[in-house]
PDB file of C-alpha atoms and ligand atoms in Angstrom:
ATOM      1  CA  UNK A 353     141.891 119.281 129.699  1.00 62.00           C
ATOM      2  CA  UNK A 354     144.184 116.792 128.287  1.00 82.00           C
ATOM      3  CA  UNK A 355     145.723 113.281 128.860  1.00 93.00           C
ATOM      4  CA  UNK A 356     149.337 112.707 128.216  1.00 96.00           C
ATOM      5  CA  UNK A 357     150.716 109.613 126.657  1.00 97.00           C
ATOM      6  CA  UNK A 358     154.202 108.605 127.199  1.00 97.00           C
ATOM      7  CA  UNK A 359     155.255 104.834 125.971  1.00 96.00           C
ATOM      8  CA  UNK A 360     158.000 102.751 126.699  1.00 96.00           C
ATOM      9  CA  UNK A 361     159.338  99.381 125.038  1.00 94.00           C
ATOM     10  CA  UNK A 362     161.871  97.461 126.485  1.00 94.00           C
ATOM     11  CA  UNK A 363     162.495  93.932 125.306  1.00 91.00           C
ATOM     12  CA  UNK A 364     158.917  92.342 125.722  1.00 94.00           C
ATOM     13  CA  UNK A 365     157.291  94.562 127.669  1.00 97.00           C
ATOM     14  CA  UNK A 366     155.273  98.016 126.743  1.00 97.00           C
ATOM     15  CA  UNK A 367     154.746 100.489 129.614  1.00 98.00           C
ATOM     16  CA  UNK A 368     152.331 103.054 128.687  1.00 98.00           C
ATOM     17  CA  UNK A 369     152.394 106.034 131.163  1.00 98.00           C
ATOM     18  CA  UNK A 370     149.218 108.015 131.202  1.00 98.00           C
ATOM     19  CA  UNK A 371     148.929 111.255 133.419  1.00 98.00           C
ATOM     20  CA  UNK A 372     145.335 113.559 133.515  1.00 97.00           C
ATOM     21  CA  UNK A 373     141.813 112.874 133.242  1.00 97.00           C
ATOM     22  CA  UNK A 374     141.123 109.760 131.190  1.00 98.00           C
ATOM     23  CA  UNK A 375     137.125 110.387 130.457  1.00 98.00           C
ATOM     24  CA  UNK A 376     135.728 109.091 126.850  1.00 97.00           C
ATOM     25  CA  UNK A 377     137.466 112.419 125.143  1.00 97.00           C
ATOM     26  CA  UNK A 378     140.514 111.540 125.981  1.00 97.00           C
ATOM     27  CA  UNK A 379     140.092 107.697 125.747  1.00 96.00           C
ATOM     28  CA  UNK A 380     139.441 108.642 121.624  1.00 92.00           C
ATOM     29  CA  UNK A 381     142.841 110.009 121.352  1.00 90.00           C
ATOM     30  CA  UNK A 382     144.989 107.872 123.075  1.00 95.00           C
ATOM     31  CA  UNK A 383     143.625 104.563 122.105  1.00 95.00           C
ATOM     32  CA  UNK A 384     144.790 103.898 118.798  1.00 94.00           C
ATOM     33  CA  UNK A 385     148.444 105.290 120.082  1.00 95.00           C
ATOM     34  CA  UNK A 386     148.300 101.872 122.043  1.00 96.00           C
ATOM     35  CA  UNK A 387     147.423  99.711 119.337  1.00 95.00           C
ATOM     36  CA  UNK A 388     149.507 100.940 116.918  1.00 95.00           C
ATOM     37  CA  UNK A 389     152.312 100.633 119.554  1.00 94.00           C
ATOM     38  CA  UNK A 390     151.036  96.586 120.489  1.00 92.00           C
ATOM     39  CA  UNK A 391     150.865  96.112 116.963  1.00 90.00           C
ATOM     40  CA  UNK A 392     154.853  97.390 115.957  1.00 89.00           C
ATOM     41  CA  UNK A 393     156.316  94.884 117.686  1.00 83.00           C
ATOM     42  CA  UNK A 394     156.073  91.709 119.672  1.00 85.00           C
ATOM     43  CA  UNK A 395     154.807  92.603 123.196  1.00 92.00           C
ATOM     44  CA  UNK A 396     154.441  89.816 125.806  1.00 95.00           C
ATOM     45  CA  UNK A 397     153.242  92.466 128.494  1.00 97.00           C
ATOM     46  CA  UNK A 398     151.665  95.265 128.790  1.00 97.00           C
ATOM     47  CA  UNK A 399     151.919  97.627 132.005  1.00 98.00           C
ATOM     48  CA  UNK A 400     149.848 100.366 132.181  1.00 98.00           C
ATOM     49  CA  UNK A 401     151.187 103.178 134.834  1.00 98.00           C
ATOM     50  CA  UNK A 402     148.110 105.205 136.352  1.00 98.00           C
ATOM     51  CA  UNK A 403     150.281 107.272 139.401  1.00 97.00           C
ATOM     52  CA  UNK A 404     149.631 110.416 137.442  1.00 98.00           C
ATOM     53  CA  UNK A 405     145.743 109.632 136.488  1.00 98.00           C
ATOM     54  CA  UNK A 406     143.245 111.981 138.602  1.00 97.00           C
ATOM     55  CA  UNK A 407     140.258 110.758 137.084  1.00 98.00           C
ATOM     56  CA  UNK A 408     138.536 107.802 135.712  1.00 98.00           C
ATOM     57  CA  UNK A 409     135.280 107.308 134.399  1.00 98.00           C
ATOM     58  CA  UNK A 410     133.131 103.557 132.138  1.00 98.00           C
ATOM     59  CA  UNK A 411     135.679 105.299 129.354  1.00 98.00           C
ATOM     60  CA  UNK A 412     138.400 104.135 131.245  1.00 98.00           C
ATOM     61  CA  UNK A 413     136.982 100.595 131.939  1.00 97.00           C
ATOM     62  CA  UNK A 414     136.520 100.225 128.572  1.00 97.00           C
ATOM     63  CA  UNK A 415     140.096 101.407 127.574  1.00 98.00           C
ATOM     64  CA  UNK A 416     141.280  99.097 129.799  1.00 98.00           C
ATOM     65  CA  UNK A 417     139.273  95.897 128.698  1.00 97.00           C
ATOM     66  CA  UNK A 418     140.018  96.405 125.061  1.00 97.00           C
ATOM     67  CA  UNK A 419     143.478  96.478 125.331  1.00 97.00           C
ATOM     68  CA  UNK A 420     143.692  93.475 128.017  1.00 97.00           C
ATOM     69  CA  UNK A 421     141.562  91.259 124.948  1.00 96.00           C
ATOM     70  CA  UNK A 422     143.732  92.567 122.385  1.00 94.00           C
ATOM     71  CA  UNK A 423     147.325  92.028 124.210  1.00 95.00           C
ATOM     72  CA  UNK A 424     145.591  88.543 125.207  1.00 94.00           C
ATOM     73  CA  UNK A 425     144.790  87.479 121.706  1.00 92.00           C
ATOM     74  CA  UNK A 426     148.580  87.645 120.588  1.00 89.00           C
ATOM     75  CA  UNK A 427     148.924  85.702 123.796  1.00 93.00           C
ATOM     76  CA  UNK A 428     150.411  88.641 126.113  1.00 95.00           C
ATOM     77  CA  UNK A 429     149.595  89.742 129.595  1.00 96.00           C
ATOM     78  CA  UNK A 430     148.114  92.949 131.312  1.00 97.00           C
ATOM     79  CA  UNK A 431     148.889  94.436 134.336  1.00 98.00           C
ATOM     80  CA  UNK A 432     148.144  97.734 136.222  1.00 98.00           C
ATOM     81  CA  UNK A 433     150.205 100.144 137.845  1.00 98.00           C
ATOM     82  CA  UNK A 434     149.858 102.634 140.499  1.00 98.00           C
ATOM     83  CA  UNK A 435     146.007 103.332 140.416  1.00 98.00           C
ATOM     84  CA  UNK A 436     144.908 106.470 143.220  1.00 97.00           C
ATOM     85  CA  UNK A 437     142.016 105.220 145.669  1.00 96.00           C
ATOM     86  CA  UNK A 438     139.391 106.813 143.972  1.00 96.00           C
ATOM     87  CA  UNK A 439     140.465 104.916 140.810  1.00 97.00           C
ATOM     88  CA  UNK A 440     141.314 101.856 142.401  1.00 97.00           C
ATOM     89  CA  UNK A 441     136.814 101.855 143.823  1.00 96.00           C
ATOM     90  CA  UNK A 442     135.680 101.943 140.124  1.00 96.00           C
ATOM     91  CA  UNK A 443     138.708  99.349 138.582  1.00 97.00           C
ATOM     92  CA  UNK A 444     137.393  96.942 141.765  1.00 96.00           C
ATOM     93  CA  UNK A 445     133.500  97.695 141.023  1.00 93.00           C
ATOM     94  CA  UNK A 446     134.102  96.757 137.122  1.00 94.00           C
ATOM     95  CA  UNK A 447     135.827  93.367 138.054  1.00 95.00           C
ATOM     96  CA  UNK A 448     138.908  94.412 136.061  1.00 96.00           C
ATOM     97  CA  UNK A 449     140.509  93.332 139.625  1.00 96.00           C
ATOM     98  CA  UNK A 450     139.434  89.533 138.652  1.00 96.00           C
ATOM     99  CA  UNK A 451     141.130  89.884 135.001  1.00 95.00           C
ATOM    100  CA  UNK A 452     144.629  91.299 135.489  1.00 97.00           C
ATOM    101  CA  UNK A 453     147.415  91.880 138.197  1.00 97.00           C
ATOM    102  CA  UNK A 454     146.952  95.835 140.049  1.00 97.00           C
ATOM    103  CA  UNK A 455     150.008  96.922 141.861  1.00 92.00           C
TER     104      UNK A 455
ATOM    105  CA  UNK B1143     113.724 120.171 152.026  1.00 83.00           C
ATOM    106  CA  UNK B1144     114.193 123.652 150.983  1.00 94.00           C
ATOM    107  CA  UNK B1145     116.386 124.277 148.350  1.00 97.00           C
ATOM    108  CA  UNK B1146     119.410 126.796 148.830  1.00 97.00           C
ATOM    109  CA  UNK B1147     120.688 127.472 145.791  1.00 98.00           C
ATOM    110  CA  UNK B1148     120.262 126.149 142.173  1.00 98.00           C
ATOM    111  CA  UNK B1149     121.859 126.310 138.302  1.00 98.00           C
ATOM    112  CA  UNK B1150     120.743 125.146 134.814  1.00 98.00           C
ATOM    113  CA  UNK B1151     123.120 125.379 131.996  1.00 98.00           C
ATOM    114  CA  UNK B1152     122.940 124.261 128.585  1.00 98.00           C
ATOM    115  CA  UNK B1153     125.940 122.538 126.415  1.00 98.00           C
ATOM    116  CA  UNK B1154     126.570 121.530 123.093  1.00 98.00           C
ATOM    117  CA  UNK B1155     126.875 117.442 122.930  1.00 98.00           C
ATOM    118  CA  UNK B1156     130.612 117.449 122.215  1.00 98.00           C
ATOM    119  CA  UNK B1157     133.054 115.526 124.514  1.00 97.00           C
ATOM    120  CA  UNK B1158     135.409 118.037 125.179  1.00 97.00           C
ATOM    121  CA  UNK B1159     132.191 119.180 127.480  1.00 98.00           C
ATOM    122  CA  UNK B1160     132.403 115.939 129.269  1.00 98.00           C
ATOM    123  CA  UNK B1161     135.393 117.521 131.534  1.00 98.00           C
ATOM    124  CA  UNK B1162     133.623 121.383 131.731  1.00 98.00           C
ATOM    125  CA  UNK B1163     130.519 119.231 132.729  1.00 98.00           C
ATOM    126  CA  UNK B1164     132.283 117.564 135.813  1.00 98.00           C
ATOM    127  CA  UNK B1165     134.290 120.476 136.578  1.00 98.00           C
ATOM    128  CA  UNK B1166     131.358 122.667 137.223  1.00 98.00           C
ATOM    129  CA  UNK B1167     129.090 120.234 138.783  1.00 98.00           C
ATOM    130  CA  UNK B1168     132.158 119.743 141.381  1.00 98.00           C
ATOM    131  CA  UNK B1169     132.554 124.106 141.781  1.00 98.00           C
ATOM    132  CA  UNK B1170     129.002 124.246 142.784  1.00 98.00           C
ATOM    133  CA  UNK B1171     129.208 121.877 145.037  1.00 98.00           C
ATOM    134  CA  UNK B1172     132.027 123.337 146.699  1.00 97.00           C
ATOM    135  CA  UNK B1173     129.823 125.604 148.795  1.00 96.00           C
ATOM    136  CA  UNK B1174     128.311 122.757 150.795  1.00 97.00           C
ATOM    137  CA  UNK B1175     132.219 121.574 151.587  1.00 96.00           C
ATOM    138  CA  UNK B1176     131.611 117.795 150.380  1.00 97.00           C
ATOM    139  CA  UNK B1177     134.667 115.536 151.167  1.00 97.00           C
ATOM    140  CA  UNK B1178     137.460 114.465 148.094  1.00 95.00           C
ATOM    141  CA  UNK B1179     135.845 111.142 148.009  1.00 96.00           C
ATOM    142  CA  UNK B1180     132.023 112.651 147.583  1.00 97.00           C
ATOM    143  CA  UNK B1181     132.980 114.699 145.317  1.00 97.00           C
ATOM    144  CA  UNK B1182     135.145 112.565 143.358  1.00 97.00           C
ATOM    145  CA  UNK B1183     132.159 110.346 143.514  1.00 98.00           C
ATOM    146  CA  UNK B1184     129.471 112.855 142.075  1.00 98.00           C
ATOM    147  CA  UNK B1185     132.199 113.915 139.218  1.00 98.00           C
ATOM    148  CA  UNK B1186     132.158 110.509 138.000  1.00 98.00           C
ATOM    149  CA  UNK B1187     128.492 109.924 138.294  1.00 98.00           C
ATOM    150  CA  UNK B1188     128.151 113.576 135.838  1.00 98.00           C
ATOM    151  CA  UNK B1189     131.101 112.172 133.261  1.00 98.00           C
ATOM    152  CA  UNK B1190     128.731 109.045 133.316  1.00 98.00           C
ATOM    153  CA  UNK B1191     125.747 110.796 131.850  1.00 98.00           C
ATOM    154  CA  UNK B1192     126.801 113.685 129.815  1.00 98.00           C
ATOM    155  CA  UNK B1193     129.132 110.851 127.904  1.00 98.00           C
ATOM    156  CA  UNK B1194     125.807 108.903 127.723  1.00 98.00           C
ATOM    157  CA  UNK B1195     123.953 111.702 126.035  1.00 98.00           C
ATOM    158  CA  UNK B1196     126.845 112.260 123.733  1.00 98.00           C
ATOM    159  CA  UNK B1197     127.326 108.843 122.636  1.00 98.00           C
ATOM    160  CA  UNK B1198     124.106 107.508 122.953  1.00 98.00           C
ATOM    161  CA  UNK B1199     121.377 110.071 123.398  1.00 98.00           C
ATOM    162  CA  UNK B1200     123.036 111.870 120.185  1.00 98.00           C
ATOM    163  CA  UNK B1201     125.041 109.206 119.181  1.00 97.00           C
ATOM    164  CA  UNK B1202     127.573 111.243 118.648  1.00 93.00           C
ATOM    165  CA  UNK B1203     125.849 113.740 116.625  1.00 96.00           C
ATOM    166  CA  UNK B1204     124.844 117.482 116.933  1.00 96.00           C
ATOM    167  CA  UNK B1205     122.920 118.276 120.154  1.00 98.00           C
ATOM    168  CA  UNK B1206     122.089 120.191 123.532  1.00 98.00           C
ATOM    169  CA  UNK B1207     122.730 118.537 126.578  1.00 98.00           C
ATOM    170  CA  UNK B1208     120.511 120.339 129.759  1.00 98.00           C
ATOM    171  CA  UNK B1209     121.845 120.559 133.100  1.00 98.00           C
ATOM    172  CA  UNK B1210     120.459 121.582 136.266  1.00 98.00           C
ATOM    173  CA  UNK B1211     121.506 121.419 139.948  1.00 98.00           C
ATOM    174  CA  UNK B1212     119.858 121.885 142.832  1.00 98.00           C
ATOM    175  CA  UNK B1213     122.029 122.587 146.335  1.00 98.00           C
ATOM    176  CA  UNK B1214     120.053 121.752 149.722  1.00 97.00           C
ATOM    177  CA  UNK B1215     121.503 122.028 153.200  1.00 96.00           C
ATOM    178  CA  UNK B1216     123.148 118.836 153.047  1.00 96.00           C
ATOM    179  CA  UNK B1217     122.875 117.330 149.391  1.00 98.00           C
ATOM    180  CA  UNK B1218     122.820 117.812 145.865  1.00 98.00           C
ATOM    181  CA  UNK B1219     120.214 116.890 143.153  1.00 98.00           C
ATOM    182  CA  UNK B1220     121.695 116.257 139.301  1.00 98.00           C
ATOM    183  CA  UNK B1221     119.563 116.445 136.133  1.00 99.00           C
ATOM    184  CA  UNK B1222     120.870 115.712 133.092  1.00 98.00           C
ATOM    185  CA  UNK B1223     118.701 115.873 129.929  1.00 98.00           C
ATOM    186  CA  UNK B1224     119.630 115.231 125.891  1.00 98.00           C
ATOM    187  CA  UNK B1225     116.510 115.223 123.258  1.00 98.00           C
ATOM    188  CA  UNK B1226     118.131 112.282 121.655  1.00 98.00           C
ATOM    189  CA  UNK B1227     117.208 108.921 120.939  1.00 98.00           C
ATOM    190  CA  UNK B1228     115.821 107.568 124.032  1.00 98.00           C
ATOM    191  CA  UNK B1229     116.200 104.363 125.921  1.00 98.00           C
ATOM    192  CA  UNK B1230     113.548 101.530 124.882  1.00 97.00           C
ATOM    193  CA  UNK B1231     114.006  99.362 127.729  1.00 97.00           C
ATOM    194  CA  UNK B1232     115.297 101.460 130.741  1.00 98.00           C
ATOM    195  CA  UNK B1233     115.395  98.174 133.187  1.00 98.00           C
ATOM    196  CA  UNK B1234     117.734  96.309 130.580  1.00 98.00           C
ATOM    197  CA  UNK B1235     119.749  99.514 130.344  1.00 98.00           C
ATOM    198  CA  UNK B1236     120.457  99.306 134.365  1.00 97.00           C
ATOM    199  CA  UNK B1237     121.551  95.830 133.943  1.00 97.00           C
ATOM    200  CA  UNK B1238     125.687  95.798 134.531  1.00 96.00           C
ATOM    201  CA  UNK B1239     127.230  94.943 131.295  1.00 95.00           C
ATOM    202  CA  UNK B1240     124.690  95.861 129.164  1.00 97.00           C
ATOM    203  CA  UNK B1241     125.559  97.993 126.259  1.00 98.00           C
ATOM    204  CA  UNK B1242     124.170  98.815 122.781  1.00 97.00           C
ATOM    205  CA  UNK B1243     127.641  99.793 121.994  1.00 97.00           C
ATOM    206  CA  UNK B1244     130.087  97.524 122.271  1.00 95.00           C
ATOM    207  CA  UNK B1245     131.867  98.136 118.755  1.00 94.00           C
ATOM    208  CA  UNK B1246     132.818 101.589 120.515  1.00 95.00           C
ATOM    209  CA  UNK B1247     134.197  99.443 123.394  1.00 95.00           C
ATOM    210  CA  UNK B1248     131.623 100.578 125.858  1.00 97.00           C
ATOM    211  CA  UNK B1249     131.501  97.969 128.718  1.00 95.00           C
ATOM    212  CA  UNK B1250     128.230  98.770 129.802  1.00 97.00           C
ATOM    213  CA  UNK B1251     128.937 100.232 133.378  1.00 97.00           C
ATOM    214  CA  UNK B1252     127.639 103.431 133.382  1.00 98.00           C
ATOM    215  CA  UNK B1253     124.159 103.168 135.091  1.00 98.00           C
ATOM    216  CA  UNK B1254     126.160 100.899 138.111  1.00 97.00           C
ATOM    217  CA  UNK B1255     128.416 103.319 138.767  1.00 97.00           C
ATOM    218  CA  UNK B1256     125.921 105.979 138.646  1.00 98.00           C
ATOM    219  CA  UNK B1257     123.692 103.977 140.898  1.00 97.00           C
ATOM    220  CA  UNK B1258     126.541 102.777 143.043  1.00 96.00           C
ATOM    221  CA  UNK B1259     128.374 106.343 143.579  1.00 97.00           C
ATOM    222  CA  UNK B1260     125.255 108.348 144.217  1.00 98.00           C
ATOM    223  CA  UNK B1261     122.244 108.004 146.646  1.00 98.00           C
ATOM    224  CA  UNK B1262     119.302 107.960 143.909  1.00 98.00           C
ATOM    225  CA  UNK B1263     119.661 107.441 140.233  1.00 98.00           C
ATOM    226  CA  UNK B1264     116.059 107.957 138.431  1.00 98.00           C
ATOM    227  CA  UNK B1265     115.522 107.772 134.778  1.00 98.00           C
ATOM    228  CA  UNK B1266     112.923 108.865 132.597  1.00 98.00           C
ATOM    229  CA  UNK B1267     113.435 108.488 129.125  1.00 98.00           C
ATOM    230  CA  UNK B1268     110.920 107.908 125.969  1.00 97.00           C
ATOM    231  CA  UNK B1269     112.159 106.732 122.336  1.00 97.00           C
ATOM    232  CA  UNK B1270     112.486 108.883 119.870  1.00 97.00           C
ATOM    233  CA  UNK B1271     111.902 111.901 122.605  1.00 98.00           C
ATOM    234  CA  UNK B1272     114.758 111.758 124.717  1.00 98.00           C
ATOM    235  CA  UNK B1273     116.527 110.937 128.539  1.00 98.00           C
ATOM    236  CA  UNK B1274     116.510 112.735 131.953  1.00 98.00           C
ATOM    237  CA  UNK B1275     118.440 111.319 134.145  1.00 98.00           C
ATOM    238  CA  UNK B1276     117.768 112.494 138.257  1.00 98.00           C
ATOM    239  CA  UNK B1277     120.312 111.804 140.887  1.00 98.00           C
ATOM    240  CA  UNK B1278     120.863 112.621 144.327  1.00 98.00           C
ATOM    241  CA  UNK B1279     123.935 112.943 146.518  1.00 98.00           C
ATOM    242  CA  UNK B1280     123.845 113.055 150.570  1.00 98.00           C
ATOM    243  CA  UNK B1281     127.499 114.404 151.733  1.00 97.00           C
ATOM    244  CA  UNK B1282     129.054 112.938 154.162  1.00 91.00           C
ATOM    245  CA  UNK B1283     130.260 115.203 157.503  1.00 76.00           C
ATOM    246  CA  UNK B1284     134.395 114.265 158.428  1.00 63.00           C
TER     247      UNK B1284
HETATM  248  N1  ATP C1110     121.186 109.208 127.189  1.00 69.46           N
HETATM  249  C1  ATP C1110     120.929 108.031 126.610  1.00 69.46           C
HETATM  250  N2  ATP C1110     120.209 107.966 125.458  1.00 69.46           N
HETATM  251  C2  ATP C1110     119.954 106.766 124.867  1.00 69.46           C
HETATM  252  N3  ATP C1110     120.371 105.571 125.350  1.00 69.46           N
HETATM  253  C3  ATP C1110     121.077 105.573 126.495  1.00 69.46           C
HETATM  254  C4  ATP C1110     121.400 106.789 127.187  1.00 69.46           C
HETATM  255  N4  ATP C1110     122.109 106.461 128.293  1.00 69.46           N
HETATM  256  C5  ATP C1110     122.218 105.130 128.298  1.00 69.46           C
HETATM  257  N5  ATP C1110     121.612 104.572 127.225  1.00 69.46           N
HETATM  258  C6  ATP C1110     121.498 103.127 126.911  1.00 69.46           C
HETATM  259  O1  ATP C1110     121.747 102.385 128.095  1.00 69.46           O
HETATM  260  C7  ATP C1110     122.844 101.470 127.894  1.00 69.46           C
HETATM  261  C8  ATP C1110     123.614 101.314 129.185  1.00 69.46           C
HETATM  262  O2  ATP C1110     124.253 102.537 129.569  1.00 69.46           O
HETATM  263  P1  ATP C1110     125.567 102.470 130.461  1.00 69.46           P
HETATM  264  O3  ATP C1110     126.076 103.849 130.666  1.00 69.46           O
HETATM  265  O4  ATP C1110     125.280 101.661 131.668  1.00 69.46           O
HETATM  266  O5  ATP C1110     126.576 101.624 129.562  1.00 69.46           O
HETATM  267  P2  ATP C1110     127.348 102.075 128.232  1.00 69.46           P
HETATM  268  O6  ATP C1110     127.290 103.556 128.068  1.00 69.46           O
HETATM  269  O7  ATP C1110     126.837 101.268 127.098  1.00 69.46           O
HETATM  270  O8  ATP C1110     128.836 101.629 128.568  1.00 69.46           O
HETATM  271  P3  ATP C1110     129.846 102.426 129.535  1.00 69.46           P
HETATM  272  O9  ATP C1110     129.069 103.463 130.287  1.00 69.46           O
HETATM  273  O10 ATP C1110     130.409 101.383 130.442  1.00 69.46           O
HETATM  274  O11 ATP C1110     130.864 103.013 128.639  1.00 69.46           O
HETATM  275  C9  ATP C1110     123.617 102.064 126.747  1.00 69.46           C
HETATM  276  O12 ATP C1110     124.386 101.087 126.065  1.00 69.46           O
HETATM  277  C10 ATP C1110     122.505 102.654 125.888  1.00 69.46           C
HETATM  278  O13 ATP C1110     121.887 101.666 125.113  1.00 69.46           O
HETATM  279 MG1   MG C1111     127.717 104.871 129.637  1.00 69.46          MG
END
């Protein structure tokens, strides 16, 4: 079981599409793939895109809130895309709700 | 309650077992017909403590990870157990945002969504000896 990355810059903004299961194995893999991606070049915003996640456990949480306080400390912003319903129960039960935008 | 059916497998602590965990969990369960959302439920609540046992039981180390379910008419009973560590303080462990871990970016939600996704979450643990964690699911009829 595996999570696919796919990353997209345009001008300011970094979309990261992820699509599969993102549990704390597949959090390892993909995390430093971000950073090194926030790091390259100036990003104002970062979107992540979860339409094609189908599962999401604390892993995910913590994906989530260590990017948002890394994008945040070059002064950037952090919103969420496309979360499922079952995703959407655990994002709202963490409070990441309360620190970024979910569309 | 009379059981109907029951399983116990054993695992090494590595997390490419965190998915096999969940996935089995959910293909026993099938038999009792639980609903997408129960069952999404329950796979969470297994990811939550098989990735406990490998990152904190074993701390990421060498181990066996136990697992045993027990089927009844209308619900499911979940026991995970790793001969790890332990917990020293199992109260301050339940607390939401608690972690001993927050260099690996844990955020300390494990044991709420556990609790908050299932219908009983009951932990025994002892340091230096290990963690059993017991939970319960009721399905819902549609
Ligand atoms: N199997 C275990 N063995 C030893 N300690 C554990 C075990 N499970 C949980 N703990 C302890 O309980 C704390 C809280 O666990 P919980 O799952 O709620 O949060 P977390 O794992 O730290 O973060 P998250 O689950 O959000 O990634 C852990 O930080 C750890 O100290
Ligand atoms: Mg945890």
């Amino acid at each position: 079981m595996t999570l696919d990355i796919t990353i997209k810059q345009e001008n300011q903004v970094l979309t990261v599409y992820l699509k599969g299961e993102l549990d704390h194995h597949a959090v390892s893999k993909i995390k430093d793939t971000i950073d090194l991606n926030i790091l390259k070049a100036p990003v104002k915003k970062l979107v992540l895109d979860m339409s094609g996640v189908t599962f999401m456990d604390s892993s995910g949480i913590g994906l989530i809130v260590g990017r948002f306080n890394r994008i945040r400390s070059f002064g950037g912003s952090m919103t969420i895309k496309n979360p499922s319903q079952t995703l959407l129960k655990i994002l709202k039960m963490s409070g990441i709700d309360q620190l970024m935008k979910i569309n | 309650m009379q059981p109907i059916n029951r399983m116990k497998i054993e695992f090494d602590s590595k997390s490419t077992n965190e998915a096999f965990a969940r996935v089995v969990v959910a293909a026993f369960a099938a038999q009792l017909d639980p609903t997408l959302e129960d069952l999404a439920d329950l796979k969470t609540s297994v990811s939550e403590a098989v990735t406990n046992a490998i990152i904190h039981g074993y701390e990421q180390k060498t181990g066996t990870i136990y697992m045993e379910c027990i089927l009844y008419s209308n619900s499911i009973k979940v026991i995970i157990e790793d001969h790890g560590i332990g917990i020293e303080d199992i109260e301050k462990a339940k607390t939401p945002a608690f972690t001993t871990k927050p260099e690996l970016e844990r955020s300390g939600m494990g044991f709420s969504v556990m609790e908050s996704f299932m219908d009983t979450l009951h932990i025994e643990s002892e340091k230096g000896k290990g963690t059993k964690i017991i939970m319960t699911k009721r399905f819902s009829r549609d």
